[in-house]
Short mmCIF file of C-alpha atoms and ligand atoms in Angstrom, two decimals:
data_model
loop_
_atom_site.label_atom_id
_atom_site.label_comp_id
_atom_site.label_asym_id
_atom_site.label_seq_id
_atom_site.Cartn_x
_atom_site.Cartn_y
_atom_site.Cartn_z
CA MET A 1 -103.18 -88.04 108.14
CA ASP A 2 -103.70 -86.67 104.66
CA LEU A 3 -102.08 -83.28 105.08
CA ASP A 4 -103.31 -82.09 101.73
CA SER A 5 -106.89 -82.49 102.92
CA LEU A 6 -106.40 -79.63 105.37
CA PRO A 7 -108.32 -76.62 104.10
CA PRO A 8 -105.69 -74.36 102.50
CA VAL A 9 -107.59 -71.21 103.30
CA GLY A 10 -106.94 -68.51 105.81
CA LEU A 11 -103.74 -67.23 107.34
CA SER A 12 -103.74 -69.55 110.36
CA SER A 13 -104.66 -72.74 108.54
CA LEU A 14 -101.93 -72.15 105.99
CA ALA A 15 -99.37 -71.61 108.78
CA VAL A 16 -100.52 -74.71 110.67
CA ALA A 17 -100.60 -76.83 107.52
CA GLY A 18 -97.15 -75.56 106.62
CA ALA A 19 -95.66 -76.41 110.01
CA GLN A 20 -97.28 -79.87 110.01
CA ARG A 21 -96.16 -80.66 106.50
CA LEU A 22 -92.65 -79.55 107.34
CA ARG A 23 -92.59 -81.85 110.34
CA HIS A 24 -93.71 -84.88 108.31
CA GLN A 25 -91.94 -84.24 105.03
CA ASP A 26 -88.75 -82.60 106.21
CA PRO A 27 -88.10 -83.59 109.80
CA VAL A 28 -84.43 -82.61 109.58
CA LEU A 29 -85.19 -79.01 108.74
CA HIS A 30 -88.21 -78.94 111.04
CA ASP A 31 -86.10 -80.07 113.99
CA LEU A 32 -83.41 -77.51 113.27
CA LEU A 33 -86.02 -74.75 113.28
CA GLU A 34 -87.55 -76.11 116.48
CA ARG A 35 -84.11 -76.27 118.08
CA GLU A 36 -83.37 -72.67 117.11
CA GLN A 37 -86.68 -71.47 118.56
CA ARG A 38 -85.90 -73.31 121.81
CA ARG A 39 -82.37 -71.95 121.89
CA GLN A 40 -83.74 -68.42 121.72
CA SER A 41 -86.05 -68.94 124.65
CA ASP A 42 -83.49 -70.86 126.76
CA THR A 43 -80.59 -68.40 126.46
CA LEU A 44 -80.14 -64.80 127.50
CA ALA A 45 -79.42 -62.90 124.31
CA MET A 46 -77.71 -59.57 124.92
CA ILE A 47 -76.82 -58.93 121.30
CA ALA A 48 -77.22 -55.18 120.85
CA SER A 49 -78.27 -55.53 117.21
CA ALA A 50 -80.94 -58.16 117.88
CA SER A 51 -84.50 -58.22 119.06
CA TRP A 52 -87.36 -60.68 119.04
CA SER A 53 -90.32 -60.32 116.70
CA ASP A 54 -93.85 -60.70 117.94
CA PRO A 55 -95.59 -63.80 116.52
CA SER A 56 -97.93 -61.44 114.65
CA VAL A 57 -94.87 -60.07 112.82
CA LEU A 58 -93.73 -63.62 112.03
CA ALA A 59 -97.23 -64.43 110.77
CA CYS A 60 -96.98 -61.60 108.24
CA GLU A 61 -93.55 -62.84 107.14
CA GLY A 62 -94.91 -66.34 106.63
CA SER A 63 -98.02 -65.23 104.75
CA ALA A 64 -98.93 -65.92 101.13
CA SER A 65 -98.51 -62.22 100.32
CA GLY A 66 -94.89 -63.16 99.68
CA ASN A 67 -96.02 -65.08 96.59
CA ILE A 68 -96.75 -61.85 94.75
CA THR A 69 -94.23 -60.83 92.14
CA THR A 70 -94.35 -57.22 91.17
CA GLU A 71 -92.14 -54.21 90.59
CA GLY A 72 -92.60 -50.51 91.22
CA TYR A 73 -94.72 -48.76 93.81
CA PRO A 74 -98.40 -48.77 94.89
CA GLY A 75 -100.57 -47.51 92.05
CA ARG A 76 -97.63 -47.74 89.60
CA ARG A 77 -96.76 -51.42 89.37
CA TYR A 78 -95.43 -53.34 86.45
CA HIS A 79 -97.67 -56.37 87.06
CA ALA A 80 -101.41 -56.88 87.44
CA GLY A 81 -103.00 -58.29 90.58
CA CYS A 82 -101.63 -55.77 93.03
CA GLU A 83 -104.75 -54.13 94.44
CA VAL A 84 -104.32 -55.80 97.83
CA VAL A 85 -100.55 -55.59 98.14
CA ASP A 86 -100.76 -51.93 97.17
CA GLU A 87 -102.87 -51.39 100.27
CA ILE A 88 -100.39 -53.37 102.38
CA GLU A 89 -97.48 -51.24 101.21
CA ARG A 90 -99.43 -47.98 101.66
CA LEU A 91 -100.29 -49.07 105.20
CA ALA A 92 -96.62 -49.76 105.96
CA ILE A 93 -95.62 -46.36 104.55
CA ASP A 94 -98.31 -44.50 106.53
CA ARG A 95 -97.36 -46.29 109.74
CA ALA A 96 -93.64 -45.63 109.24
CA LYS A 97 -94.35 -41.93 108.68
CA ALA A 98 -96.59 -41.80 111.74
CA ALA A 99 -94.11 -43.66 113.96
CA PHE A 100 -91.24 -41.31 113.09
CA GLY A 101 -93.04 -38.08 112.23
CA ALA A 102 -91.63 -38.33 108.72
CA ARG A 103 -92.98 -36.86 105.48
CA TYR A 104 -91.60 -39.61 103.25
CA ALA A 105 -90.95 -43.29 103.84
CA ASN A 106 -89.69 -46.07 101.58
CA VAL A 107 -90.40 -49.50 103.06
CA GLN A 108 -88.92 -51.62 100.25
CA PRO A 109 -85.19 -51.78 101.14
CA HIS A 110 -84.19 -55.38 101.81
CA SER A 111 -81.77 -54.34 104.54
CA GLY A 112 -80.21 -51.43 106.37
CA SER A 113 -77.04 -51.83 104.31
CA THR A 114 -79.05 -51.63 101.10
CA ALA A 115 -80.80 -48.54 102.45
CA ASN A 116 -77.45 -46.82 103.02
CA GLN A 117 -76.18 -47.93 99.63
CA LEU A 118 -79.16 -46.49 97.80
CA VAL A 119 -79.15 -43.21 99.72
CA MET A 120 -75.45 -42.69 99.00
CA THR A 121 -75.97 -43.45 95.35
CA ALA A 122 -78.99 -41.14 95.19
CA LEU A 123 -77.10 -38.20 96.68
CA LEU A 124 -73.58 -38.68 95.34
CA ASN A 125 -71.56 -39.36 92.24
CA PRO A 126 -68.95 -42.16 92.21
CA GLY A 127 -65.73 -40.89 93.75
CA ASP A 128 -67.40 -38.22 95.89
CA LEU A 129 -66.09 -37.91 99.43
CA VAL A 130 -68.09 -39.33 102.37
CA MET A 131 -67.29 -38.91 106.05
CA GLY A 132 -68.49 -41.35 108.68
CA LEU A 133 -67.56 -42.76 112.07
CA GLU A 134 -64.51 -45.03 111.88
CA LEU A 135 -65.36 -48.73 112.02
CA ALA A 136 -63.02 -49.36 114.95
CA ALA A 137 -64.63 -46.51 116.91
CA GLY A 138 -68.13 -47.96 116.53
CA GLY A 139 -69.08 -47.03 112.98
CA HIS A 140 -70.71 -49.36 110.45
CA LEU A 141 -69.12 -51.00 107.40
CA THR A 142 -71.41 -49.00 105.11
CA HIS A 143 -70.19 -45.67 106.52
CA GLY A 144 -67.08 -45.54 104.34
CA SER A 145 -65.10 -48.64 105.27
CA ALA A 146 -62.59 -49.76 102.65
CA VAL A 147 -63.93 -53.33 102.71
CA SER A 148 -67.45 -52.18 101.75
CA PHE A 149 -68.89 -50.55 98.60
CA SER A 150 -69.08 -47.33 100.64
CA GLY A 151 -65.30 -46.99 100.76
CA ARG A 152 -64.70 -48.41 97.28
CA TYR A 153 -67.06 -46.51 95.04
CA PHE A 154 -66.75 -43.36 97.12
CA ARG A 155 -63.71 -41.81 98.71
CA SER A 156 -63.91 -41.72 102.46
CA VAL A 157 -62.49 -40.03 105.52
CA SER A 158 -63.39 -41.09 109.04
CA TYR A 159 -63.90 -39.28 112.29
CA GLY A 160 -63.21 -41.05 115.56
CA VAL A 161 -63.98 -40.64 119.24
CA ASP A 162 -61.94 -38.99 121.98
CA GLU A 163 -60.02 -40.63 124.84
CA GLN A 164 -63.25 -41.20 126.77
CA GLY A 165 -64.87 -42.79 123.73
CA LEU A 166 -67.11 -39.79 123.06
CA LEU A 167 -67.85 -38.10 119.75
CA ASP A 168 -65.84 -34.90 119.56
CA TYR A 169 -67.99 -32.49 117.53
CA ALA A 170 -65.25 -29.85 117.31
CA GLN A 171 -62.92 -32.44 115.76
CA ILE A 172 -65.68 -33.59 113.40
CA GLU A 173 -66.23 -30.01 112.28
CA ARG A 174 -62.49 -29.45 111.77
CA LEU A 175 -62.26 -32.59 109.62
CA ALA A 176 -65.33 -31.56 107.63
CA VAL A 177 -63.90 -28.10 106.96
CA GLU A 178 -60.57 -29.59 105.98
CA HIS A 179 -61.88 -32.34 103.67
CA ARG A 180 -65.22 -30.88 102.44
CA PRO A 181 -67.15 -34.17 102.20
CA LYS A 182 -70.28 -34.30 100.03
CA LEU A 183 -72.00 -36.52 102.60
CA ILE A 184 -71.61 -36.81 106.36
CA ILE A 185 -72.95 -39.97 107.95
CA CYS A 186 -73.86 -40.06 111.63
CA GLY A 187 -75.09 -43.03 113.59
CA ALA A 188 -73.21 -46.06 114.90
CA SER A 189 -73.17 -49.74 115.61
CA ALA A 190 -71.27 -49.45 118.88
CA TYR A 191 -71.72 -46.07 120.52
CA PRO A 192 -73.47 -45.99 123.90
CA ARG A 193 -74.14 -42.25 124.12
CA GLU A 194 -76.70 -39.83 122.77
CA ILE A 195 -75.96 -38.47 119.29
CA ASP A 196 -76.43 -34.73 118.70
CA PHE A 197 -78.10 -34.79 115.29
CA ALA A 198 -78.74 -31.02 115.31
CA ARG A 199 -75.01 -30.41 115.76
CA PHE A 200 -74.23 -32.80 112.90
CA ARG A 201 -76.62 -30.86 110.65
CA GLU A 202 -74.91 -27.57 111.57
CA ILE A 203 -71.60 -29.09 110.55
CA ALA A 204 -73.06 -30.47 107.32
CA ASP A 205 -74.62 -27.09 106.45
CA HIS A 206 -71.37 -25.35 107.26
CA VAL A 207 -69.51 -27.33 104.58
CA GLY A 208 -72.41 -27.80 102.16
CA ALA A 209 -72.70 -31.58 102.74
CA PHE A 210 -75.74 -33.82 102.89
CA LEU A 211 -76.37 -35.47 106.24
CA LEU A 212 -77.42 -39.12 106.48
CA ALA A 213 -78.49 -40.33 109.92
CA ASP A 214 -78.33 -44.11 110.26
CA ILE A 215 -80.35 -45.01 113.35
CA SER A 216 -80.30 -48.79 112.85
CA HIS A 217 -79.41 -49.36 116.50
CA ILE A 218 -81.52 -46.75 118.26
CA ALA A 219 -84.60 -46.52 116.02
CA GLY A 220 -86.87 -47.87 118.75
CA LEU A 221 -85.68 -45.30 121.27
CA VAL A 222 -86.17 -42.60 118.63
CA ALA A 223 -89.70 -43.80 117.77
CA ALA A 224 -90.58 -43.89 121.46
CA GLY A 225 -89.26 -40.36 121.96
CA VAL A 226 -86.60 -41.33 124.50
CA HIS A 227 -83.71 -40.41 122.17
CA PRO A 228 -83.73 -37.21 120.06
CA SER A 229 -84.94 -37.86 116.52
CA PRO A 230 -82.76 -37.08 113.50
CA VAL A 231 -85.68 -37.17 111.06
CA ASP A 232 -86.00 -33.36 110.80
CA HIS A 233 -82.25 -32.76 111.12
CA ALA A 234 -80.77 -35.18 108.60
CA HIS A 235 -81.56 -34.90 104.90
CA VAL A 236 -82.25 -38.62 104.97
CA THR A 237 -82.59 -41.13 107.81
CA THR A 238 -82.10 -44.89 107.42
CA THR A 239 -82.60 -47.84 109.72
CA SER A 240 -82.73 -51.60 109.85
CA THR A 241 -86.13 -52.91 110.91
CA TYR A 242 -85.07 -56.05 112.79
CA LYS A 243 -83.01 -54.45 115.52
CA GLN A 244 -84.79 -52.15 117.94
CA LEU A 245 -88.00 -51.99 115.87
CA TYR A 246 -88.66 -55.66 116.71
CA GLY A 247 -89.65 -56.16 113.07
CA PRO A 248 -88.57 -58.36 110.17
CA ARG A 249 -85.13 -58.28 108.59
CA GLY A 250 -85.21 -55.29 106.29
CA GLY A 251 -84.53 -51.59 105.89
CA LEU A 252 -86.39 -48.29 105.93
CA VAL A 253 -85.64 -44.86 104.45
CA LEU A 254 -87.22 -41.72 105.94
CA VAL A 255 -87.20 -38.04 105.07
CA GLY A 256 -88.51 -35.27 107.31
CA ARG A 257 -88.37 -31.54 106.78
CA ASP A 258 -86.24 -31.81 103.64
CA ALA A 259 -88.91 -33.73 101.72
CA ASP A 260 -89.28 -30.85 99.23
CA LEU A 261 -85.56 -30.51 98.63
CA ARG A 262 -84.27 -30.94 95.08
CA VAL A 263 -81.02 -32.77 94.32
CA HIS A 264 -79.39 -32.71 90.90
CA GLY A 265 -82.50 -30.81 89.72
CA ARG A 266 -84.95 -33.50 90.83
CA PRO A 267 -87.05 -33.90 93.99
CA LEU A 268 -85.09 -35.72 96.71
CA THR A 269 -87.96 -38.14 97.31
CA ALA A 270 -88.19 -39.02 93.60
CA VAL A 271 -84.45 -39.65 93.51
CA LEU A 272 -84.77 -41.96 96.51
CA GLN A 273 -87.74 -43.81 94.96
CA ASN A 274 -85.68 -44.52 91.84
CA ALA A 275 -82.61 -45.48 93.83
CA VAL A 276 -84.57 -48.33 95.47
CA PHE A 277 -86.29 -49.42 92.26
CA PRO A 278 -85.10 -49.79 89.54
CA TYR A 279 -81.54 -48.88 90.54
CA PHE A 280 -80.71 -51.34 93.36
CA GLN A 281 -83.62 -53.65 93.87
CA GLY A 282 -86.06 -55.59 91.78
CA THR A 283 -89.19 -57.04 93.32
CA PRO A 284 -90.21 -55.95 96.81
CA ARG A 285 -90.76 -58.59 99.52
CA ILE A 286 -94.42 -57.93 100.17
CA ASN A 287 -94.54 -60.34 103.12
CA GLY A 288 -91.62 -58.46 104.64
CA ILE A 289 -93.40 -55.16 104.01
CA ALA A 290 -96.51 -56.53 105.75
CA ALA A 291 -94.32 -57.56 108.69
CA LYS A 292 -92.83 -54.05 108.77
CA ALA A 293 -96.36 -52.59 108.79
CA ARG A 294 -97.18 -54.77 111.80
CA ALA A 295 -93.99 -53.81 113.65
CA PHE A 296 -94.44 -50.08 112.90
CA ASP A 297 -98.00 -50.21 114.25
CA GLN A 298 -96.69 -51.45 117.60
CA LEU A 299 -94.32 -48.47 117.88
CA ASN A 300 -97.21 -46.09 118.46
CA THR A 301 -98.43 -47.76 121.63
CA PRO A 302 -97.97 -46.92 125.33
CA GLU A 303 -96.60 -50.46 125.72
CA PHE A 304 -93.76 -49.72 123.34
CA ARG A 305 -92.93 -46.50 125.15
CA LEU A 306 -92.74 -48.50 128.38
CA LEU A 307 -90.52 -51.06 126.67
CA ALA A 308 -88.19 -48.31 125.42
CA THR A 309 -87.98 -46.84 128.91
CA ARG A 310 -87.16 -50.29 130.24
CA ILE A 311 -84.48 -50.78 127.58
CA LEU A 312 -82.75 -47.62 128.85
CA GLY A 313 -83.18 -48.49 132.52
CA THR A 314 -81.88 -52.04 132.15
CA ALA A 315 -78.85 -50.82 130.16
CA ARG A 316 -77.98 -48.23 132.81
CA THR A 317 -78.31 -50.85 135.53
CA LEU A 318 -76.19 -53.35 133.61
CA ALA A 319 -73.47 -50.74 133.07
CA ALA A 320 -73.50 -49.72 136.74
CA GLU A 321 -73.48 -53.32 138.01
CA LEU A 322 -70.57 -54.33 135.76
CA ALA A 323 -68.64 -51.18 136.68
CA ALA A 324 -69.23 -51.87 140.37
CA ARG A 325 -67.56 -55.25 139.84
CA GLY A 326 -64.52 -53.60 138.32
CA TRP A 327 -65.25 -53.99 134.60
CA PRO A 328 -64.32 -50.76 132.78
CA ILE A 329 -67.32 -49.46 130.81
CA VAL A 330 -66.50 -47.40 127.73
CA THR A 331 -67.63 -43.76 128.28
CA GLY A 332 -68.45 -44.73 131.87
CA GLY A 333 -72.06 -45.66 131.17
CA THR A 334 -74.80 -45.50 128.57
CA ASP A 335 -77.63 -43.34 127.20
CA ASN A 336 -79.11 -46.10 125.03
CA HIS A 337 -79.47 -49.89 124.96
CA MET A 338 -75.75 -50.54 124.58
CA VAL A 339 -73.05 -51.23 127.13
CA LEU A 340 -69.45 -51.63 125.97
CA ALA A 341 -67.16 -53.42 128.41
CA ASP A 342 -63.40 -53.08 128.03
CA VAL A 343 -62.42 -56.65 128.92
CA GLY A 344 -58.96 -56.14 127.42
CA ALA A 345 -58.16 -53.83 130.33
CA ARG A 346 -58.48 -56.84 132.62
CA GLY A 347 -56.41 -59.25 130.59
CA LEU A 348 -59.15 -60.95 128.57
CA THR A 349 -59.92 -60.72 124.87
CA GLY A 350 -63.37 -60.13 123.43
CA ALA A 351 -63.21 -63.55 121.77
CA ILE A 352 -62.59 -65.34 125.07
CA ALA A 353 -65.13 -63.29 127.01
CA GLU A 354 -67.78 -63.99 124.33
CA GLN A 355 -67.14 -67.74 124.11
CA ALA A 356 -67.02 -68.21 127.86
CA LEU A 357 -70.43 -66.56 128.24
CA GLU A 358 -71.85 -68.52 125.30
CA SER A 359 -70.87 -71.78 127.00
CA CYS A 360 -73.08 -70.64 129.89
CA GLY A 361 -76.08 -69.55 127.80
CA ILE A 362 -75.38 -65.82 127.67
CA ILE A 363 -75.14 -64.58 124.11
CA VAL A 364 -73.09 -61.42 123.44
CA ASN A 365 -70.65 -60.30 120.78
CA ARG A 366 -67.03 -59.26 120.88
CA ASN A 367 -66.47 -55.78 119.59
CA LYS A 368 -63.54 -53.56 118.93
CA ILE A 369 -63.45 -50.51 121.15
CA HIS A 370 -61.59 -47.27 120.48
CA ASN A 371 -57.81 -47.56 120.91
CA ASP A 372 -58.18 -51.32 120.50
CA GLY A 373 -55.14 -52.71 118.70
CA ARG A 374 -56.56 -56.22 118.39
CA PRO A 375 -58.07 -57.46 115.12
CA ALA A 376 -61.89 -57.58 114.98
CA ARG A 377 -61.80 -61.39 115.22
CA ILE A 378 -60.20 -61.11 118.67
CA ALA A 379 -61.22 -57.59 119.83
CA GLY A 380 -60.81 -56.08 123.27
CA GLY A 381 -64.42 -55.34 124.08
CA ILE A 382 -67.79 -56.93 124.61
CA ARG A 383 -70.93 -55.20 123.37
CA PHE A 384 -74.05 -55.83 125.41
CA GLY A 385 -77.56 -54.73 124.46
CA THR A 386 -80.78 -54.87 126.45
CA ASN A 387 -83.49 -55.03 123.74
CA ILE A 388 -84.35 -58.63 124.55
CA LEU A 389 -83.82 -58.51 128.32
CA ALA A 390 -86.25 -55.57 128.45
CA LEU A 391 -88.76 -57.47 126.32
CA ARG A 392 -88.51 -60.35 128.79
CA GLY A 393 -89.58 -57.84 131.43
CA MET A 394 -86.43 -58.03 133.53
CA ASP A 395 -86.24 -55.67 136.48
CA ASP A 396 -83.16 -54.14 138.09
CA ALA A 397 -82.69 -57.10 140.43
CA ALA A 398 -82.67 -59.54 137.53
CA ILE A 399 -80.20 -57.37 135.61
CA ALA A 400 -77.96 -57.31 138.67
CA GLU A 401 -78.09 -61.12 138.64
CA CYS A 402 -77.08 -61.13 134.96
CA ALA A 403 -74.12 -58.87 135.78
CA ALA A 404 -73.14 -61.15 138.67
CA ILE A 405 -73.16 -64.21 136.40
CA VAL A 406 -71.06 -62.41 133.78
CA ASP A 407 -68.59 -61.30 136.45
CA GLN A 408 -68.39 -64.78 137.96
CA VAL A 409 -67.66 -66.36 134.57
CA TRP A 410 -65.10 -63.74 133.52
CA THR A 411 -63.24 -63.74 136.84
CA SER A 412 -63.12 -67.56 136.94
CA LEU A 413 -61.59 -68.19 133.55
CA THR A 414 -57.96 -68.66 132.66
CA PRO A 415 -56.92 -67.40 129.21
CA LEU A 416 -54.59 -69.77 127.35
CA ASP A 417 -54.10 -67.53 124.32
CA ASP A 418 -56.21 -64.93 122.43
CA THR A 419 -59.09 -67.32 121.80
CA ASP A 420 -58.65 -70.29 124.13
CA PHE A 421 -59.44 -70.48 127.82
CA LEU A 422 -60.21 -72.76 130.73
CA LEU A 423 -63.40 -72.35 132.76
CA PRO A 424 -63.93 -74.56 135.84
CA ASP A 425 -66.82 -76.92 135.24
CA GLN A 426 -68.61 -76.05 138.45
CA VAL A 427 -68.64 -72.34 137.50
CA ARG A 428 -70.08 -73.22 134.11
CA GLN A 429 -72.74 -75.47 135.67
CA SER A 430 -73.85 -72.90 138.22
CA ALA A 431 -73.92 -70.12 135.59
CA ARG A 432 -76.02 -72.30 133.29
CA ALA A 433 -78.44 -73.05 136.09
CA ALA A 434 -78.76 -69.36 136.97
CA VAL A 435 -79.38 -68.50 133.30
CA ALA A 436 -82.02 -71.22 133.03
CA THR A 437 -83.81 -69.84 136.09
CA LEU A 438 -83.77 -66.28 134.71
CA CYS A 439 -85.11 -67.50 131.33
CA TRP A 440 -87.88 -69.33 133.12
CA ARG A 441 -88.76 -66.39 135.39
CA PHE A 442 -88.67 -63.88 132.51
CA PRO A 443 -89.95 -65.77 129.46
CA LEU A 444 -90.09 -64.32 125.97
CA PRO A 445 -93.67 -63.18 125.30
CA ALA A 446 -95.57 -66.14 123.83
C1 PLP B 501 -76.82 -53.15 111.55
C2 PLP B 501 -76.47 -51.86 110.94
C3 PLP B 501 -76.64 -51.65 109.56
C4 PLP B 501 -76.92 -52.76 108.59
O1 PLP B 501 -78.13 -53.29 108.65
P1 PLP B 501 -78.48 -54.66 107.89
O2 PLP B 501 -79.97 -54.57 107.84
O3 PLP B 501 -77.96 -55.75 108.71
O4 PLP B 501 -77.87 -54.59 106.54
C5 PLP B 501 -76.41 -50.38 109.07
N1 PLP B 501 -76.01 -49.38 109.88
C6 PLP B 501 -75.81 -49.56 111.19
C7 PLP B 501 -75.36 -48.40 112.03
C8 PLP B 501 -76.02 -50.80 111.77
O5 PLP B 501 -75.77 -50.99 113.08
#
């Protein structure tokens, strides 16, 4: 077949021609991509920071809009030929604002980390003090960790969680009063409970700090209205778009009621615009922005609200089912999509618990939990998330089956050291079969 004779017009024909050409001209890469797609549908992913993009989102990502090189913002570009992509970016901005009730949105950040970086730079001077949740207690690298820019170009103090693993707002306030940070960051990568954004703003106002809410993990619950929104509490809100927004890899910056605020004598929103471009980024990924626009549009649907409700329900069921089988759950349960199991308390390490499940087709990640002395590579916890199980449409009975498989695998293994273990072959075989059946009964949406 002469592939080049295929009409190179239209979104679909370009995608089909591209996939066919890849198969013929680069079978190695084609097969790897095919294998990865199959792996995703044939395993149960319970990675809390992952989701699964609708094919319409992937179609935007793979579109020719990504060929456009430009800089700047709609109506104020540094290249000609942008009349269409300007409309794409405006659509993404309008949909982001509508989905989160925001007054300002910047859809250009290449990632959530970049979004945090540019907000911190917009609001602070080098060496200013930031205060965020400690990495080991569930915070993110960009919230002041010494191994990230956020702890190197800024000074940082951390707040932790209490014995139960809960945020202690009185302690946070005491630390803020003592250290007088210029910026307080709230939001987490491993915190299964509701975050009181209003309380955080009170604390920030009390010490004259800016408040950044990073909702990378819970943005979908926030958009659906099943977790309180920080958008009108924080000065600035950031999120990744590939986690609970089921969108492309990328970041988003939002401002709510503080949109008219001035910082360093300039409007906050203008400072943020400049912090994205020209300060940190060059050309925007227009195909990524189109994919964000598609994902944001889906947030305003009754179907998404149902999905968000299911995410919460499945997480609560998973936490209860694991707890009923004797696995200690950090904070005793969950208010979001995350469940943190303290496997160290039962003689396992996170590394072993993760690898044993992976060998059975259940994909999770090891995670440090508070009071966890082990290094992050080993860790004492496992972080589960239900974004993808909920998208598969799993009901409580199916989640109970997942918990039973996890329990069976974890109780059957023999640790050899921190990372090595033995798992009887017949346990592995029966777990794999059960996973395969669940994947077949609850397929990813086509
Ligand atoms: C995942 C995450 C980020 C980083 O997002 P990337 O898009 O992967 O850079 C930032 N903050 C929090 C709280 C996260 O969980």
